[in-house]
Amino acid sequence: MLKTDVLIIGSGISGLFFAMKTAKQRPDLSLVIMAKETAKNTNTRLAQGGIAVVTDHNSDSFKQHIKDTIEAGGGHCDPEIVKMVVQQAPDRLKELLEIGTEFDKNKEGKWDLGLEGGHSQNRILHHKDNSGLEIEQKLLKIIKQLPNVELWENHQVIDLNTETKKDKTTCSGAFFYDKKYNRIKYIRARTIVLCTGGCGQLFENTTNPRIATGDGIAMAARAGAEIEDMQYIQFHPTALHSSTENPLFLISEAVRGFGAHIVNQDQKRFLFKYDTRGELATRDIISQAIFKELQFSDQEHMYLDCRHLDYEAFTYHFPAITAFCNQKGINQKKDLIPIVPAAHYQCGGIKVNQNGRTAIKNLYAIGECARTGLHGKNRLASNSLLEALVFAHQASEDINKTIAGFTFSSKILIPKFPKTEQSNDYHAFDILKKELQILVTSFYTSENRNPVLTEEKIKKLHETAISTINPNEITIPFIEFSNMTATALLIIEQCKKQNSLSAQIQN
Ligand SMILES: Cc1cc2nc3c(=O)[nH]c(=O)nc-3n(C[C@H](O)[C@H](O)[C@H](O)COP(=O)(O)OP(=O)(O)OC[C@H]3O[C@@H](n4cnc5c(N)ncnc54)[C@H](O)[C@@H]3O)c2cc1C
């Protein structure tokens, strides 16, 4: 039977950074990283803006970064966690630099720090407009050189295995689908780290790639972990509008930091009506403002206006955005860029402590799937790559100290799995997925939400999904769709709780 000391589920920044640190510090441990598609297919790869770190203590300070984070989080952040993350940032940055990660410098050889919404100072380190790609490539290169780490691509974890003794639940392994051999298998592990990313694919408009289906949330919830704050989904205000594409291409916040304006169909700026910071207000405020303007217009989108900006400097700073827009026939020197808000980041998730531990023994969660207390109701731009690094460090240190006490579970009798279907009817599930996205989006963005009706409809969609598969089969689209419906129901349940809480407070 397969076994590894540490099983890491996910190959984004959180999984790779955790694996790198743990493998280097503990060459005696075996580590397996699983990714449900290729290792590169992650949210991490798409990160454009960069990573927020206080590097210049003359113009900036930890205190200001902490204040900005807490303000963006709408009073719902855990101040101790915010402090820990902000203060650890320079050390984690140093580790990224040590493996050769490159961030842009200005002519004086100092960091070329970007400015993004909600930040009171320029503090975003970036690699042009493809910071995530740079970080991911450097981490993957190192991971492939580490002898005690194996990277298993196209291995989709289906569920966690837990054992409960005397009311204490322990995670002891995971069932997964090996896409190459079309088989369900089981792996035992002394520790499991969920790094499965977010759930943006629940929404019609999202910047998240196909892998972001909330698998980690659904699996952890089934295993009995606490899930919190799922009602706080961050919408990014400036995704490039398209009625046919999913995911939508992101126009980084850094473009507004660079001076771009948001305008309506009459080419008029309108954000100052909603917030004195205008284009530099936080994402939640700008997205809400755009939704409101769209409601009162017959338009499908608003616009980003970059025409007044220095064209050469723009293309130098944002080569990927320029290239993508050009490919779509948009020249930012003379054209307005059509934009819409799109689901971008899951602020809540699997509840963890300061070391990334969940309530289940041996189970950790880090990165976007975790609810650490850093983001509160609304994540401050460029704080999530940072959070992933800090919590990967914390979890690695914790596991290093505790793993000696974790033993492998006794061998389990693997149930006889239903037949797995290679053909996997993606088309039927694409239709169901679209229906789910429409339901979740209209629930989330409408002012007159009907949670009970939406829940009923989602449950019906799940029943339809069950009826489309052969009872003796299990298919990957079905597993993924079930995780999506489970995560959608969690979002609605937590929205309901939030509403009744606000009603109580108002009464
Ligand atoms: C377009 C875009 C731009 C962004 N820009 C920034 C930015 O500038 N700065 C910033 O701080 N943040 C940014 N973010 C957010 C940030 O990129 C993510 O929050 C972060 O990369 C998440 O990293 P992660 O390791 O948690 O997950 P991900 O990078 O999403 O990786 C998830 C991994 O989990 C695996 N997985 C999922 N389910 C399973 C399963 N069932 N079995 C096996 N494997 C599974 C996937 O295959 C993947 O390898 C951006 C996000 C997007 C989408």
Coordinates of C-alpha atoms and ligand atoms in Angstrom, one line a residue:
M1 CA 0.0 0.0 0.0
L2 CA 1.3 3.5 -0.8
K3 CA 2.6 5.6 2.0
T4 CA 4.4 8.9 2.6
D5 CA 5.4 10.8 5.7
V6 CA 3.8 14.0 4.4
L7 CA 1.1 14.3 1.8
I8 CA 0.7 17.8 0.3
I9 CA -2.5 18.3 -1.8
G10 CA -1.8 21.2 -4.2
S11 CA 1.1 22.6 -6.2
G12 CA 0.5 26.3 -5.8
I13 CA 2.7 28.6 -3.8
S14 CA 1.5 27.2 -0.5
G15 CA 2.1 23.6 -1.3
L16 CA 5.5 24.2 -3.1
F17 CA 6.9 26.5 -0.5
F18 CA 5.8 24.2 2.4
A19 CA 7.4 21.2 0.6
M20 CA 10.6 23.0 -0.1
K21 CA 11.1 24.2 3.4
T22 CA 10.1 20.9 5.0
A23 CA 12.1 18.7 2.6
K24 CA 15.3 20.8 3.1
Q25 CA 15.0 20.8 6.9
R26 CA 14.0 17.2 7.2
P27 CA 15.8 15.1 4.6
D28 CA 14.7 12.0 6.6
L29 CA 11.0 12.6 5.7
S30 CA 9.3 11.5 2.5
L31 CA 7.0 14.0 0.9
V32 CA 4.4 13.6 -1.9
I33 CA 2.8 16.6 -3.7
M34 CA -0.4 15.8 -5.6
A35 CA -1.9 18.1 -8.2
K36 CA -5.2 17.3 -9.9
E37 CA -4.0 18.6 -13.3
T38 CA -0.5 19.6 -14.3
A39 CA 1.6 21.2 -11.5
K40 CA 1.5 24.5 -13.3
N41 CA -2.3 24.8 -13.4
T42 CA -2.9 26.9 -10.3
N43 CA -4.1 30.3 -9.2
T44 CA -0.6 31.1 -8.2
R45 CA 0.6 31.1 -11.8
L46 CA -1.9 33.8 -12.6
A47 CA -0.9 36.2 -9.9
Q48 CA 0.1 39.5 -11.5
G49 CA 0.4 42.3 -9.0
G50 CA 2.9 40.8 -6.6
I51 CA 3.5 40.4 -2.9
A52 CA 3.1 43.0 -0.2
V53 CA 6.2 43.4 2.0
V54 CA 7.5 46.3 4.0
T55 CA 11.0 46.8 2.7
D56 CA 11.6 50.6 3.2
H57 CA 11.3 51.5 6.8
N58 CA 11.7 55.2 6.0
S59 CA 8.6 55.7 4.0
D60 CA 6.7 52.7 5.3
S61 CA 6.3 50.6 8.5
F62 CA 4.9 47.3 9.7
K63 CA 2.4 49.4 11.7
Q64 CA 1.0 50.9 8.4
H65 CA 0.8 47.6 6.6
I66 CA -1.0 46.1 9.7
K67 CA -3.4 49.1 9.7
D68 CA -4.2 48.8 6.0
T69 CA -4.8 45.1 6.3
I70 CA -7.2 45.5 9.2
E71 CA -9.0 48.4 7.6
A72 CA -9.5 46.4 4.3
G73 CA -10.8 43.4 6.4
G74 CA -13.7 45.5 7.7
G75 CA -13.0 44.9 11.4
H76 CA -13.1 41.1 11.0
C77 CA -9.3 40.3 11.0
D78 CA -7.4 38.6 13.8
P79 CA -4.9 41.4 14.8
E80 CA -2.4 38.9 16.2
I81 CA -2.3 37.0 12.9
V82 CA -2.1 40.2 10.9
K83 CA 0.9 41.2 13.0
M84 CA 2.6 37.9 12.6
V85 CA 2.2 37.8 8.8
V86 CA 3.3 41.4 8.3
Q87 CA 6.3 41.1 10.6
Q88 CA 7.4 37.8 9.1
A89 CA 7.2 39.0 5.5
P90 CA 10.8 40.2 5.1
D91 CA 12.2 36.8 6.2
R92 CA 9.9 34.9 3.8
L93 CA 10.9 37.3 1.0
K94 CA 14.5 36.6 1.7
E95 CA 13.8 32.9 1.2
L96 CA 12.2 33.5 -2.1
L97 CA 15.2 35.6 -3.2
E98 CA 17.6 32.9 -2.0
I99 CA 16.1 30.5 -4.6
G100 CA 16.6 33.0 -7.3
T101 CA 13.1 34.6 -7.5
E102 CA 13.5 38.0 -9.2
F103 CA 11.5 41.1 -8.5
D104 CA 11.8 44.4 -10.4
K105 CA 14.1 47.2 -9.4
N106 CA 14.2 50.8 -10.3
K107 CA 17.0 52.8 -11.9
E108 CA 18.6 53.4 -8.5
G109 CA 18.7 49.6 -7.9
K110 CA 16.0 49.8 -5.2
W111 CA 12.8 47.7 -5.3
D112 CA 10.3 49.1 -7.8
L113 CA 7.4 49.0 -5.3
G114 CA 3.9 49.0 -6.8
L115 CA 0.8 50.6 -5.2
E116 CA -2.5 48.8 -5.0
G117 CA -6.0 49.6 -3.7
G118 CA -6.2 49.9 0.1
H119 CA -2.4 50.2 0.6
S120 CA -1.3 53.6 2.0
Q121 CA 2.2 53.1 0.6
N122 CA 3.9 51.6 -2.4
R123 CA 4.9 48.2 -1.0
I124 CA 4.2 45.6 -3.7
L125 CA 7.2 43.7 -5.0
H126 CA 6.5 42.4 -8.4
H127 CA 8.0 40.7 -11.4
K128 CA 6.6 42.8 -14.3
D129 CA 2.9 41.7 -14.3
N130 CA 3.6 38.0 -13.9
S131 CA 4.8 37.7 -10.3
G132 CA 3.1 34.4 -9.6
L133 CA 4.6 32.8 -12.7
E134 CA 8.1 33.8 -11.6
I135 CA 7.6 32.5 -8.1
E136 CA 6.0 29.2 -9.2
Q137 CA 8.7 28.5 -11.8
K138 CA 11.5 29.0 -9.3
L139 CA 9.8 26.9 -6.7
L140 CA 9.0 24.1 -9.1
K141 CA 12.7 24.1 -10.2
I142 CA 13.9 23.6 -6.7
I143 CA 11.2 21.0 -5.9
K144 CA 12.3 18.8 -8.8
Q145 CA 15.9 18.8 -7.4
L146 CA 14.9 17.7 -3.9
P147 CA 15.4 13.9 -3.5
N148 CA 12.8 13.4 -0.8
V149 CA 9.9 15.1 -2.7
E150 CA 7.8 13.4 -5.4
L151 CA 5.5 15.5 -7.5
W152 CA 2.5 13.5 -8.7
E153 CA 0.6 15.4 -11.4
N154 CA -2.9 14.4 -12.6
H155 CA -3.7 12.8 -9.3
Q156 CA -7.0 14.1 -7.9
V157 CA -7.7 13.6 -4.3
I158 CA -11.3 12.5 -3.8
D159 CA -11.5 12.3 0.0
L160 CA -9.6 12.3 3.2
N161 CA -9.6 9.2 5.4
T162 CA -10.2 9.9 9.1
E163 CA -10.3 7.7 12.2
T164 CA -12.2 8.8 15.3
K165 CA -11.2 7.4 18.7
K166 CA -12.5 8.8 22.0
D167 CA -14.1 11.8 20.2
K168 CA -10.7 12.7 18.6
T169 CA -10.6 12.6 14.8
T170 CA -7.3 11.9 13.1
C171 CA -6.6 12.2 9.4
S172 CA -4.7 9.2 8.3
G173 CA -4.7 9.1 4.5
A174 CA -6.4 10.1 1.3
F175 CA -8.3 8.4 -1.6
F176 CA -7.2 9.7 -5.0
Y177 CA -7.9 9.2 -8.6
D178 CA -4.8 8.4 -10.7
K179 CA -5.8 9.9 -14.1
K180 CA -3.0 8.1 -16.0
Y181 CA -4.0 4.6 -14.9
N182 CA -7.7 5.5 -14.5
R183 CA -7.7 4.0 -11.0
I184 CA -8.7 5.0 -7.5
K185 CA -6.0 4.4 -5.0
Y186 CA -5.3 5.1 -1.4
I187 CA -2.2 6.6 0.3
R188 CA -1.4 6.6 4.0
A189 CA 0.3 9.6 5.5
R190 CA 1.5 10.7 8.9
T191 CA 0.5 14.3 8.1
I192 CA -1.7 15.8 5.4
V193 CA -1.5 19.4 4.2
L194 CA -4.4 20.8 2.2
C195 CA -3.1 23.5 -0.3
T196 CA -6.0 23.2 -2.7
G197 CA -6.7 26.9 -3.4
G198 CA -10.1 28.6 -3.8
C199 CA -13.5 28.1 -5.3
G200 CA -13.9 30.9 -7.9
Q201 CA -15.3 28.4 -10.5
L202 CA -18.6 28.6 -8.5
F203 CA -19.2 31.9 -10.2
E204 CA -20.1 32.9 -13.8
N205 CA -17.4 35.5 -14.0
T206 CA -14.2 34.5 -12.3
T207 CA -10.5 35.1 -12.6
N208 CA -9.8 31.6 -11.2
P209 CA -8.8 28.7 -13.4
R210 CA -10.7 25.4 -13.8
I211 CA -9.0 23.8 -10.9
A212 CA -10.6 26.2 -8.4
T213 CA -13.6 24.2 -7.5
G214 CA -13.5 24.2 -3.7
D215 CA -12.3 20.5 -3.4
G216 CA -10.3 21.1 -0.2
I217 CA -13.2 22.9 1.5
A218 CA -15.6 20.2 0.6
M219 CA -13.2 17.4 1.7
A220 CA -12.3 19.1 5.0
A221 CA -16.0 19.7 5.7
R222 CA -16.8 16.1 5.1
A223 CA -14.0 15.1 7.4
G224 CA -15.4 17.3 10.2
A225 CA -13.1 20.3 10.0
E226 CA -14.5 23.7 10.8
I227 CA -15.2 26.0 7.8
E228 CA -15.6 29.7 8.4
D229 CA -16.2 33.0 6.6
M230 CA -17.1 31.4 3.3
Q231 CA -19.6 34.3 2.8
Y232 CA -16.7 36.6 2.1
I233 CA -15.9 36.1 -1.5
Q234 CA -13.8 38.9 -2.9
F235 CA -14.7 40.2 -6.4
H236 CA -11.9 41.8 -8.3
P237 CA -13.3 45.0 -10.0
T238 CA -11.3 44.8 -13.2
A239 CA -11.5 41.5 -15.1
L240 CA -11.5 41.9 -18.9
H241 CA -15.1 41.5 -20.0
S242 CA -16.0 38.6 -22.2
S243 CA -19.4 36.8 -22.5
T244 CA -17.7 33.6 -23.8
E245 CA -14.6 33.1 -21.7
N246 CA -14.1 31.5 -18.3
P247 CA -11.8 32.3 -16.5
L248 CA -11.7 36.0 -17.4
F249 CA -8.4 37.6 -17.9
L250 CA -7.4 39.9 -15.0
I251 CA -6.3 43.5 -15.4
S252 CA -4.2 43.9 -12.3
E253 CA -5.0 46.3 -9.5
A254 CA -1.5 47.7 -10.1
V255 CA -2.8 49.3 -13.3
R256 CA -5.1 51.5 -11.2
G257 CA -2.1 52.1 -8.9
F258 CA -0.3 53.2 -12.1
G259 CA -3.0 55.8 -12.7
A260 CA -5.7 54.2 -14.8
H261 CA -9.3 55.4 -14.3
I262 CA -12.6 53.5 -14.2
V263 CA -15.2 55.2 -16.4
N264 CA -18.8 54.6 -17.5
Q265 CA -20.2 54.5 -21.0
D266 CA -20.1 58.3 -21.1
Q267 CA -16.4 58.1 -20.3
K268 CA -17.0 59.7 -16.9
R269 CA -15.3 58.6 -13.7
F270 CA -17.8 57.7 -11.0
L271 CA -15.9 56.1 -8.1
F272 CA -15.5 59.3 -6.0
K273 CA -19.3 59.1 -5.4
Y274 CA -18.6 55.9 -3.5
D275 CA -15.3 56.5 -1.8
T276 CA -12.9 59.5 -1.5
R277 CA -10.0 57.2 -2.6
G278 CA -11.6 56.8 -6.0
E279 CA -9.7 54.2 -8.0
L280 CA -7.5 53.4 -5.0
A281 CA -10.4 52.3 -2.7
T282 CA -10.4 48.6 -1.7
R283 CA -11.7 45.9 -4.1
D284 CA -15.0 45.3 -2.3
I285 CA -16.0 49.0 -2.5
I286 CA -15.0 49.4 -6.2
S287 CA -16.7 46.1 -7.2
Q288 CA -19.9 47.2 -5.4
A289 CA -19.8 50.6 -7.1
I290 CA -19.5 49.0 -10.5
F291 CA -22.3 46.6 -9.8
K292 CA -24.5 49.5 -8.8
E293 CA -23.6 51.5 -11.9
L294 CA -24.3 48.5 -14.1
Q295 CA -27.7 48.0 -12.4
F296 CA -28.7 51.5 -13.5
S297 CA -27.4 51.3 -17.0
D298 CA -28.1 49.0 -19.9
Q299 CA -24.5 48.0 -20.2
E300 CA -22.8 44.7 -19.5
H301 CA -19.5 46.3 -18.4
M302 CA -17.7 49.5 -17.4
Y303 CA -14.3 50.6 -18.7
L304 CA -10.8 51.0 -17.7
D305 CA -9.2 54.1 -19.2
C306 CA -5.4 54.0 -19.7
R307 CA -5.2 56.4 -22.6
H308 CA -3.7 59.3 -20.5
L309 CA -0.9 57.1 -19.2
D310 CA 2.7 57.0 -20.5
Y311 CA 2.3 54.3 -23.1
E312 CA 6.0 53.1 -23.1
A313 CA 6.1 53.0 -19.3
F314 CA 2.8 51.1 -19.3
T315 CA 4.0 48.4 -21.7
Y316 CA 7.2 48.1 -19.8
H317 CA 5.4 47.5 -16.5
F318 CA 2.5 45.5 -17.9
P319 CA 3.8 43.4 -20.8
A320 CA 1.4 40.5 -20.3
I321 CA -1.6 42.7 -20.0
T322 CA -0.6 44.7 -23.0
A323 CA -0.1 41.6 -25.1
F324 CA -3.4 40.0 -24.0
C325 CA -5.4 43.2 -24.8
N326 CA -3.6 43.6 -28.1
Q327 CA -4.5 40.0 -29.0
K328 CA -8.1 40.8 -28.3
G329 CA -7.9 43.9 -30.6
I330 CA -7.7 46.4 -27.7
N331 CA -5.0 49.0 -27.9
Q332 CA -4.9 50.7 -24.4
K333 CA -3.3 53.8 -26.0
K334 CA -6.5 54.6 -27.8
D335 CA -9.2 52.2 -26.7
L336 CA -11.1 51.9 -23.5
I337 CA -10.8 48.4 -21.9
P338 CA -14.1 46.8 -21.1
I339 CA -14.1 45.4 -17.5
V340 CA -16.5 43.6 -15.1
P341 CA -16.1 42.5 -11.4
A342 CA -15.3 38.8 -11.2
A343 CA -15.1 36.4 -8.3
H344 CA -11.4 36.4 -7.4
Y345 CA -10.5 35.2 -3.9
Q346 CA -12.0 33.2 -1.1
C347 CA -11.4 35.1 2.1
G348 CA -12.7 32.3 4.4
G349 CA -12.1 28.6 4.3
I350 CA -10.9 25.8 6.6
K351 CA -10.4 27.2 10.0
V352 CA -6.7 26.9 11.2
N353 CA -4.6 28.2 14.1
Q354 CA -1.4 30.3 13.7
N355 CA 0.4 27.1 12.6
G356 CA -2.0 26.1 9.9
R357 CA -3.5 23.3 12.0
T358 CA -7.1 22.4 11.5
A359 CA -9.3 20.9 14.3
I360 CA -8.5 17.4 12.9
K361 CA -5.3 15.8 14.2
N362 CA -2.6 15.5 11.5
L363 CA -4.5 17.7 9.1
Y364 CA -3.2 21.2 8.1
A365 CA -4.5 23.7 5.6
I366 CA -2.5 26.6 4.1
G367 CA -3.0 29.1 1.3
E368 CA -6.3 30.2 -0.2
C369 CA -8.2 27.1 1.2
A370 CA -7.5 28.2 4.8
R371 CA -9.2 30.7 7.0
T372 CA -6.3 32.1 9.0
G373 CA -7.8 35.4 10.3
L374 CA -5.6 37.6 8.1
H375 CA -8.2 38.8 5.5
G376 CA -11.4 39.3 7.5
K377 CA -14.2 40.3 5.2
N378 CA -12.0 41.5 2.4
R379 CA -8.4 40.6 1.5
L380 CA -6.0 43.5 1.1
A381 CA -4.4 43.3 -2.4
S382 CA -1.2 41.2 -2.6
N383 CA -1.5 39.8 0.9
S384 CA -2.4 36.3 -0.2
L385 CA 0.9 35.2 -1.7
L386 CA 2.4 36.5 1.5
E387 CA -0.1 34.6 3.7
A388 CA 0.7 31.4 1.8
L389 CA 4.5 31.8 2.5
V390 CA 4.1 32.7 6.1
F391 CA 1.6 29.9 6.9
A392 CA 3.7 27.4 4.9
H393 CA 6.6 28.4 7.2
Q394 CA 4.5 28.1 10.3
A395 CA 3.1 24.7 9.4
S396 CA 6.5 23.4 8.4
E397 CA 8.1 24.4 11.7
D398 CA 5.1 22.9 13.6
I399 CA 5.2 19.6 11.7
N400 CA 9.0 19.4 12.1
K401 CA 8.5 19.5 15.9
T402 CA 5.5 17.2 16.1
I403 CA 5.8 14.6 13.4
A404 CA 7.8 12.3 15.6
G405 CA 4.6 11.7 17.5
F406 CA 2.5 10.9 14.4
T407 CA 2.5 7.3 13.3
F408 CA 1.1 5.7 10.2
S409 CA -2.4 4.3 10.7
S410 CA -2.7 0.6 10.6
K411 CA -3.4 -0.6 7.1
I412 CA -7.0 -0.1 6.1
L413 CA -9.2 -2.4 4.1
I414 CA -9.8 -0.4 0.9
P415 CA -13.5 -0.6 0.0
K416 CA -14.3 -2.1 -3.4
F417 CA -14.5 1.1 -5.5
P418 CA -17.1 1.4 -8.2
K419 CA -15.8 1.3 -11.7
T420 CA -14.0 4.4 -12.8
E421 CA -15.0 5.9 -16.1
Q422 CA -12.3 7.2 -18.4
S423 CA -14.7 8.7 -20.9
N424 CA -16.0 11.1 -18.1
D425 CA -19.0 12.9 -19.5
Y426 CA -17.7 16.4 -19.2
H427 CA -20.4 17.8 -21.5
A428 CA -23.3 17.0 -19.2
F429 CA -21.4 18.3 -16.2
D430 CA -20.5 21.5 -18.1
I431 CA -24.2 22.2 -18.5
L432 CA -24.8 21.5 -14.8
K433 CA -21.8 23.6 -13.8
K434 CA -23.1 26.6 -15.8
E435 CA -26.5 26.3 -14.1
L436 CA -24.7 26.2 -10.7
Q437 CA -22.6 29.2 -11.6
I438 CA -25.7 31.2 -12.6
L439 CA -27.5 30.3 -9.3
V440 CA -24.5 31.1 -7.1
T441 CA -23.7 34.3 -8.9
S442 CA -27.2 35.7 -8.8
F443 CA -27.6 34.7 -5.1
Y444 CA -24.3 36.3 -4.3
T445 CA -24.7 39.6 -6.2
S446 CA -28.4 40.2 -5.8
E447 CA -29.7 42.5 -3.0
N448 CA -32.9 40.4 -2.5
R449 CA -31.3 37.0 -1.8
N450 CA -33.5 34.0 -1.3
P451 CA -31.2 31.5 0.4
V452 CA -33.8 28.8 1.0
L453 CA -34.9 28.7 -2.6
T454 CA -31.3 28.8 -3.9
E455 CA -30.3 25.9 -1.6
E456 CA -33.3 23.9 -2.9
K457 CA -32.2 24.5 -6.5
I458 CA -28.6 23.6 -5.8
K459 CA -29.7 20.3 -4.1
K460 CA -31.8 19.6 -7.1
L461 CA -28.8 20.1 -9.4
H462 CA -26.9 17.7 -7.3
E463 CA -29.7 15.1 -7.6
T464 CA -29.6 15.6 -11.4
A465 CA -25.9 15.0 -11.3
I466 CA -26.4 11.7 -9.4
S467 CA -29.0 10.6 -11.9
T468 CA -26.6 11.2 -14.8
I469 CA -24.0 8.8 -13.6
N470 CA -24.2 5.1 -13.7
P471 CA -24.6 3.8 -10.1
N472 CA -21.5 1.5 -10.7
E473 CA -19.3 4.3 -11.9
I474 CA -17.5 7.2 -10.4
T475 CA -16.4 10.0 -12.6
I476 CA -14.1 12.9 -12.1
P477 CA -16.6 15.5 -13.3
F478 CA -19.1 14.1 -10.9
I479 CA -16.6 14.3 -8.0
E480 CA -15.7 17.8 -8.8
F481 CA -19.3 18.9 -9.3
S482 CA -20.3 17.4 -5.9
N483 CA -17.5 19.4 -4.3
M484 CA -18.8 22.5 -6.0
T485 CA -22.3 22.0 -4.8
A486 CA -21.1 21.2 -1.3
T487 CA -19.0 24.4 -1.2
A488 CA -21.9 26.5 -2.7
L489 CA -24.2 25.2 0.1
L490 CA -21.5 26.2 2.7
I491 CA -21.4 29.7 1.2
I492 CA -25.2 30.1 1.4
E493 CA -25.3 28.6 4.9
Q494 CA -22.7 31.1 6.1
C495 CA -24.4 34.0 4.4
K496 CA -27.6 33.0 6.2
K497 CA -25.8 33.0 9.6
Q498 CA -24.3 36.3 8.8
N499 CA -27.7 37.8 7.9
S500 CA -29.4 36.5 11.1
L501 CA -26.4 37.9 13.1
S502 CA -26.7 41.4 11.5
A503 CA -30.5 41.3 12.1
Q504 CA -29.9 40.4 15.8
I505 CA -27.4 43.3 16.1
Q506 CA -29.8 45.7 14.4
N507 CA -32.6 44.7 16.7
Ligands
LIG1 C1 -5.7 36.2 -11.8 C2 -5.2 36.2 -10.4 C3 -4.3 37.2 -10.0 C4 -3.9 37.2 -8.6 N1 -2.9 38.1 -8.3 C5 -2.4 38.1 -7.0 C6 -1.4 39.0 -6.6 O1 -0.9 39.8 -7.4 N2 -1.0 38.9 -5.3 C7 -1.5 38.1 -4.4 O2 -1.1 38.1 -3.2 N3 -2.5 37.2 -4.8 C8 -2.9 37.2 -6.0 N4 -3.9 36.3 -6.4 C9 -4.3 35.3 -5.4 C10 -3.3 34.2 -5.3 O3 -2.7 33.9 -6.6 C11 -3.8 32.9 -4.7 O4 -4.6 33.2 -3.6 C12 -2.7 32.0 -4.4 O5 -1.9 31.8 -5.5 C13 -3.3 30.6 -3.9 O6 -2.2 29.7 -3.8 P1 -2.5 28.3 -3.2 O7 -1.2 27.6 -3.1 O8 -3.4 28.4 -2.0 O9 -3.5 27.6 -4.3 P2 -3.3 27.5 -5.9 O10 -2.2 28.2 -6.4 O11 -4.7 27.8 -6.5 O12 -3.1 25.9 -6.1 C14 -4.1 25.0 -5.9 C15 -3.5 23.6 -6.1 O13 -4.4 22.6 -5.5 C16 -4.6 21.5 -6.4 N5 -5.8 20.9 -6.1 C17 -7.1 21.4 -5.9 N6 -7.9 20.4 -5.7 C18 -7.3 19.3 -5.7 C19 -7.6 17.9 -5.6 N7 -8.9 17.5 -5.3 N8 -6.7 16.9 -5.7 C20 -5.4 17.3 -6.0 N9 -5.0 18.6 -6.1 C21 -5.9 19.5 -6.0 C22 -4.5 22.2 -7.8 O14 -4.3 21.2 -8.8 C23 -3.4 23.2 -7.6 O15 -2.2 22.5 -7.8 C24 -4.4 36.3 -7.7 C25 -5.3 35.3 -8.1 C26 -5.7 35.2 -9.4 C27 -6.7 34.2 -9.8

